[in-house]
Amino acid sequence: MTAALDRRGFMAGLATLALVPPGAAATVPGRIAVLDWALLETILALGVTPVAAVELVLFRRLAVEPVVPQSVIDLGLRGSFNLELLSSVHPDLIYISPFNAWAEPQIARIAPIRSYPIFGGGQRPLDLVEAAMQGMGADLQRTQAATSYIAGTKALIAASRHKLAVHAHRPVYLVNLGDARHVRVFGPDSLFGSVMADIGFTNAFTGNTRYAASAPIGIEAMAERPDAIIVVVGPVPPDAAAALPHSALWNAIPAVAAGRAHILPPMNAFGGLPTARRFTRLFEAALSGTWG
């Protein structure tokens, strides 16, 4: 029932990967472990509670939604989860992404694996997380729930595009603050960037991105587009939050001086469709008050 992971296919196209073919199981797995945050969001949005997942304290603080039931066992850090604990919960199925490839041989000895890519291969993250939801919906016999969730997400984005069209002539710097002088700017190849594009906005950042489809830059770089809007995705480090209001450098940026800088609540940069929805709602709420 388990097929080998086609690494060449993954590197070439990053199409949806599977070590257990979709629909192979006659019954829905009763005990599921999830080792990727985007897939954790996805399974919860489908109305299925996994038995175990990773780094839940931080997930609850950054992702916020969907809510993770207290019954879910925390397997530890995403990059160094507890394989012994994972084995002890006796999962019937384990969801992973290519980020977990370093431990794949050990994971595969515990239970069957299903893997879905979220970033890479030249594909938009928004399209990949939609594909992941479709695949997981089929795996878990929640096809209708997946279809409805995807349609609802598209409708939400379309509504925001219509509502914010008056502001879409301005490019947007979409960033996460590192400190009072540096940001991580999200490119068009990030989940946030791909959602923002569908809402109708151009990314003001045109440079190269790396890990998590982002790049570190000094905050002064955002002065290069004086017509831009700045959207800061939380969380904001406490030191930066305290320093920014008094920072001459920050306040000299044209977007800031013109009142076109907005700070959003925390979000999961490694998220799935629930994060896409959360970003859309918060982005719309912030920019609805932006003058043209």
Short mmCIF file of C-alpha atoms in Angstrom, two decimals:
data_model
loop_
_atom_site.label_atom_id
_atom_site.label_comp_id
_atom_site.label_asym_id
_atom_site.label_seq_id
_atom_site.Cartn_x
_atom_site.Cartn_y
_atom_site.Cartn_z
CA MET A 1 0.00 0.00 0.00
CA THR A 2 2.99 2.28 0.46
CA ALA A 3 4.85 3.55 -2.58
CA ALA A 4 8.32 5.06 -2.58
CA LEU A 5 8.63 8.82 -2.55
CA ASP A 6 9.56 10.07 -6.00
CA ARG A 7 12.24 12.64 -5.14
CA ARG A 8 13.03 13.45 -8.77
CA GLY A 9 9.38 14.24 -9.34
CA PHE A 10 9.34 16.40 -6.24
CA MET A 11 12.39 18.38 -7.30
CA ALA A 12 11.10 18.78 -10.83
CA GLY A 13 7.53 19.77 -10.14
CA LEU A 14 6.72 19.66 -6.43
CA ALA A 15 3.41 18.11 -7.31
CA THR A 16 1.43 16.59 -4.48
CA LEU A 17 3.43 13.69 -3.10
CA ALA A 18 2.09 10.53 -1.58
CA LEU A 19 3.59 7.54 0.16
CA VAL A 20 0.07 6.25 0.60
CA PRO A 21 -1.97 6.63 -2.60
CA PRO A 22 -5.13 8.74 -2.15
CA GLY A 23 -8.14 6.54 -1.56
CA ALA A 24 -5.98 3.49 -0.86
CA ALA A 25 -7.41 2.96 2.61
CA ALA A 26 -10.90 1.45 2.85
CA THR A 27 -11.61 3.32 6.07
CA VAL A 28 -10.67 6.71 7.44
CA PRO A 29 -7.62 6.54 9.72
CA GLY A 30 -8.67 6.92 13.35
CA ARG A 31 -5.39 8.20 14.77
CA ILE A 32 -3.56 10.83 12.74
CA ALA A 33 -0.35 12.70 13.52
CA VAL A 34 0.58 15.91 11.69
CA LEU A 35 4.17 17.17 11.46
CA ASP A 36 3.59 20.33 9.40
CA TRP A 37 1.77 23.50 10.48
CA ALA A 38 -0.02 24.11 7.17
CA LEU A 39 -1.33 20.56 7.19
CA LEU A 40 -2.34 20.91 10.84
CA GLU A 41 -4.43 23.95 9.91
CA THR A 42 -5.91 22.01 7.03
CA ILE A 43 -6.96 18.92 8.95
CA LEU A 44 -8.56 21.05 11.68
CA ALA A 45 -10.43 23.10 9.07
CA LEU A 46 -11.80 19.82 7.70
CA GLY A 47 -13.26 19.05 11.12
CA VAL A 48 -10.81 16.28 12.00
CA THR A 49 -8.81 16.37 15.24
CA PRO A 50 -5.38 14.71 15.03
CA VAL A 51 -4.03 12.72 17.94
CA ALA A 52 -0.68 14.55 17.83
CA ALA A 53 1.03 17.51 16.16
CA VAL A 54 4.16 19.65 16.50
CA GLU A 55 5.13 22.80 18.41
CA LEU A 56 1.62 23.57 19.59
CA VAL A 57 2.45 26.30 22.11
CA LEU A 58 3.96 28.46 19.36
CA PHE A 59 1.30 27.42 16.86
CA ARG A 60 -1.46 28.63 19.16
CA ARG A 61 0.32 31.96 19.58
CA LEU A 62 1.20 32.57 15.92
CA ALA A 63 -1.47 30.81 13.88
CA VAL A 64 -4.26 31.53 16.39
CA GLU A 65 -6.82 29.76 14.22
CA PRO A 66 -8.05 27.10 13.81
CA VAL A 67 -8.17 26.35 17.52
CA VAL A 68 -6.20 23.24 18.49
CA PRO A 69 -8.09 21.07 21.00
CA GLN A 70 -6.24 20.46 24.24
CA SER A 71 -6.46 16.71 23.59
CA VAL A 72 -3.83 16.97 20.83
CA ILE A 73 -0.43 15.73 22.03
CA ASP A 74 2.52 18.07 21.42
CA LEU A 75 5.38 16.21 19.73
CA GLY A 76 7.92 18.99 20.22
CA LEU A 77 9.70 21.32 17.81
CA ARG A 78 9.00 21.14 14.10
CA GLY A 79 12.69 20.69 13.34
CA SER A 80 13.40 18.13 16.07
CA PHE A 81 10.16 16.44 17.09
CA ASN A 82 10.14 13.47 19.44
CA LEU A 83 10.11 10.32 17.33
CA GLU A 84 9.72 8.10 20.40
CA LEU A 85 6.64 10.03 21.49
CA LEU A 86 5.31 9.93 17.93
CA SER A 87 5.65 6.16 17.94
CA SER A 88 4.00 5.86 21.35
CA VAL A 89 0.76 7.50 20.17
CA HIS A 90 0.34 4.67 17.63
CA PRO A 91 -0.82 6.74 14.65
CA ASP A 92 -2.58 5.07 11.73
CA LEU A 93 -1.39 7.82 9.37
CA ILE A 94 1.21 10.59 9.55
CA TYR A 95 0.99 13.78 7.49
CA ILE A 96 4.28 15.39 6.54
CA SER A 97 5.64 17.95 4.09
CA PRO A 98 9.03 18.09 2.34
CA PHE A 99 10.29 20.08 5.36
CA ASN A 100 10.21 16.77 7.24
CA ALA A 101 12.31 14.91 4.68
CA TRP A 102 15.27 14.74 7.07
CA ALA A 103 13.35 12.28 9.28
CA GLU A 104 11.29 10.54 6.63
CA PRO A 105 12.89 7.07 6.91
CA GLN A 106 12.30 7.02 10.68
CA ILE A 107 8.76 8.38 10.35
CA ALA A 108 7.88 5.77 7.71
CA ARG A 109 8.79 2.98 10.14
CA ILE A 110 6.13 4.22 12.55
CA ALA A 111 3.10 4.49 10.26
CA PRO A 112 2.07 5.12 6.65
CA ILE A 113 2.88 8.63 5.40
CA ARG A 114 1.11 11.17 3.24
CA SER A 115 3.11 14.20 2.11
CA TYR A 116 2.00 17.48 0.55
CA PRO A 117 4.33 20.32 -0.52
CA ILE A 118 3.46 23.87 0.52
CA PHE A 119 6.36 25.89 -0.94
CA GLY A 120 8.65 25.59 -3.94
CA GLY A 121 8.82 24.28 -7.46
CA GLY A 122 7.68 27.58 -8.96
CA GLN A 123 4.09 26.99 -7.82
CA ARG A 124 2.12 29.54 -5.83
CA PRO A 125 1.73 28.56 -2.18
CA LEU A 126 -1.98 29.43 -2.35
CA ASP A 127 -2.43 26.86 -5.12
CA LEU A 128 -0.42 24.28 -3.19
CA VAL A 129 -2.41 24.68 0.02
CA GLU A 130 -5.62 24.34 -1.99
CA ALA A 131 -4.24 21.10 -3.46
CA ALA A 132 -3.30 19.91 0.02
CA MET A 133 -6.84 20.51 1.26
CA GLN A 134 -8.31 18.68 -1.72
CA GLY A 135 -5.95 15.76 -1.15
CA MET A 136 -6.56 15.57 2.59
CA GLY A 137 -10.28 15.87 2.02
CA ALA A 138 -10.11 12.81 -0.22
CA ASP A 139 -7.89 10.95 2.27
CA LEU A 140 -10.30 11.57 5.13
CA GLN A 141 -13.57 11.26 3.23
CA ARG A 142 -14.19 14.98 3.70
CA THR A 143 -14.26 15.87 0.01
CA GLN A 144 -17.35 18.05 0.26
CA ALA A 145 -15.95 19.89 3.28
CA ALA A 146 -12.72 20.55 1.39
CA THR A 147 -14.54 21.76 -1.71
CA SER A 148 -16.72 24.09 0.36
CA TYR A 149 -13.76 25.48 2.28
CA ILE A 150 -11.81 26.19 -0.90
CA ALA A 151 -14.84 27.86 -2.49
CA GLY A 152 -15.43 29.92 0.65
CA THR A 153 -11.83 31.07 0.66
CA LYS A 154 -12.00 32.12 -2.98
CA ALA A 155 -15.22 34.03 -2.31
CA LEU A 156 -13.66 35.83 0.66
CA ILE A 157 -10.64 36.87 -1.43
CA ALA A 158 -12.87 37.99 -4.30
CA ALA A 159 -14.97 40.12 -1.94
CA SER A 160 -11.84 41.78 -0.55
CA ARG A 161 -10.56 42.42 -4.06
CA HIS A 162 -13.78 44.28 -4.85
CA LYS A 163 -13.81 46.22 -1.59
CA LEU A 164 -10.15 47.26 -1.75
CA ALA A 165 -9.99 48.02 -5.48
CA VAL A 166 -9.81 51.76 -4.77
CA HIS A 167 -6.45 51.25 -3.04
CA ALA A 168 -4.96 48.64 -5.40
CA HIS A 169 -3.03 51.23 -7.43
CA ARG A 170 -0.51 51.33 -4.59
CA PRO A 171 2.16 48.62 -4.23
CA VAL A 172 2.50 46.96 -0.83
CA TYR A 173 5.52 46.12 1.28
CA LEU A 174 4.43 43.04 3.18
CA VAL A 175 6.87 42.52 6.06
CA ASN A 176 7.54 40.96 9.43
CA LEU A 177 9.62 43.01 11.87
CA GLY A 178 12.89 41.56 13.09
CA ASP A 179 13.81 44.60 15.17
CA ALA A 180 13.41 48.37 14.94
CA ARG A 181 15.78 48.57 11.96
CA HIS A 182 15.23 45.36 10.00
CA VAL A 183 12.33 43.50 8.45
CA ARG A 184 11.73 40.23 6.67
CA VAL A 185 9.89 41.15 3.47
CA PHE A 186 7.56 38.57 1.92
CA GLY A 187 7.82 38.06 -1.82
CA PRO A 188 5.13 37.17 -4.36
CA ASP A 189 6.13 33.52 -3.84
CA SER A 190 5.05 33.55 -0.17
CA LEU A 191 1.61 32.50 1.02
CA PHE A 192 0.85 36.07 2.07
CA GLY A 193 2.19 37.42 -1.22
CA SER A 194 0.12 35.04 -3.33
CA VAL A 195 -3.06 35.86 -1.41
CA MET A 196 -2.33 39.59 -1.69
CA ALA A 197 -1.90 39.22 -5.45
CA ASP A 198 -5.33 37.62 -5.72
CA ILE A 199 -6.77 40.51 -3.70
CA GLY A 200 -5.41 42.71 -6.49
CA PHE A 201 -2.25 44.30 -5.07
CA THR A 202 1.27 44.43 -6.48
CA ASN A 203 4.16 43.47 -4.24
CA ALA A 204 6.49 46.45 -3.78
CA PHE A 205 9.43 44.10 -3.22
CA THR A 206 10.97 42.82 -6.45
CA GLY A 207 14.18 41.30 -5.13
CA ASN A 208 15.06 37.67 -4.56
CA THR A 209 13.65 35.61 -1.71
CA ARG A 210 14.92 32.51 0.04
CA TYR A 211 13.62 30.52 3.00
CA ALA A 212 9.87 30.98 3.55
CA ALA A 213 9.74 33.10 0.38
CA SER A 214 11.07 36.15 2.20
CA ALA A 215 14.23 38.24 2.42
CA PRO A 216 15.84 40.39 5.13
CA ILE A 217 16.13 44.12 4.38
CA GLY A 218 16.73 47.31 6.34
CA ILE A 219 13.59 49.34 7.00
CA GLU A 220 15.09 52.26 5.06
CA ALA A 221 14.68 50.20 1.86
CA MET A 222 10.93 50.74 2.08
CA ALA A 223 11.48 54.42 1.34
CA GLU A 224 12.34 53.47 -2.26
CA ARG A 225 8.63 53.33 -3.11
CA PRO A 226 7.16 56.52 -1.61
CA ASP A 227 3.72 55.65 -2.98
CA ALA A 228 3.63 52.27 -1.22
CA ILE A 229 1.56 50.89 1.61
CA ILE A 230 3.38 49.02 4.40
CA VAL A 231 1.68 46.03 6.02
CA VAL A 232 3.48 44.52 9.00
CA VAL A 233 2.42 40.95 9.77
CA GLY A 234 2.61 40.16 13.48
CA PRO A 235 3.93 39.19 15.87
CA VAL A 236 6.04 42.29 16.50
CA PRO A 237 8.99 41.84 18.89
CA PRO A 238 8.34 43.85 22.10
CA ASP A 239 11.56 45.85 21.70
CA ALA A 240 10.60 46.87 18.16
CA ALA A 241 7.07 47.78 19.21
CA ALA A 242 8.45 50.06 21.89
CA ALA A 243 11.11 51.65 19.66
CA LEU A 244 9.23 52.25 16.39
CA PRO A 245 7.02 55.16 17.51
CA HIS A 246 10.16 57.07 18.46
CA SER A 247 12.32 55.98 15.52
CA ALA A 248 13.31 58.84 13.23
CA LEU A 249 14.22 56.29 10.54
CA TRP A 250 10.82 54.59 10.67
CA ASN A 251 8.84 57.82 10.79
CA ALA A 252 10.77 59.23 7.81
CA ILE A 253 9.55 56.45 5.50
CA PRO A 254 6.95 58.10 3.21
CA ALA A 255 4.32 55.39 3.77
CA VAL A 256 4.66 55.77 7.52
CA ALA A 257 4.60 59.56 7.41
CA ALA A 258 1.47 59.46 5.24
CA GLY A 259 -0.36 57.07 7.55
CA ARG A 260 -0.18 54.13 5.16
CA ALA A 261 1.58 51.69 7.53
CA HIS A 262 -0.48 49.02 9.26
CA ILE A 263 0.39 46.37 11.84
CA LEU A 264 -1.64 43.16 11.71
CA PRO A 265 -2.05 40.57 14.49
CA PRO A 266 0.09 37.39 14.49
CA MET A 267 -0.19 34.98 11.59
CA ASN A 268 1.44 31.76 10.49
CA ALA A 269 3.84 32.37 7.60
CA PHE A 270 3.89 28.59 7.08
CA GLY A 271 0.11 28.32 7.00
CA GLY A 272 -2.60 26.78 4.89
CA LEU A 273 -6.01 27.99 3.74
CA PRO A 274 -7.10 29.00 7.26
CA THR A 275 -4.15 31.40 7.35
CA ALA A 276 -5.07 32.62 3.86
CA ARG A 277 -8.51 33.47 5.20
CA ARG A 278 -7.14 35.12 8.34
CA PHE A 279 -4.72 37.20 6.27
CA THR A 280 -7.49 38.28 3.89
CA ARG A 281 -9.77 39.43 6.70
CA LEU A 282 -7.06 41.32 8.58
CA PHE A 283 -5.54 42.84 5.44
CA GLU A 284 -8.94 44.09 4.36
CA ALA A 285 -9.73 45.51 7.79
CA ALA A 286 -6.44 47.42 7.88
CA LEU A 287 -6.59 48.83 4.35
CA SER A 288 -10.25 49.73 4.47
CA GLY A 289 -9.22 52.83 6.37
CA THR A 290 -6.31 53.71 4.07
CA TRP A 291 -6.89 56.85 2.06
CA GLY A 292 -6.00 56.71 -1.64
#
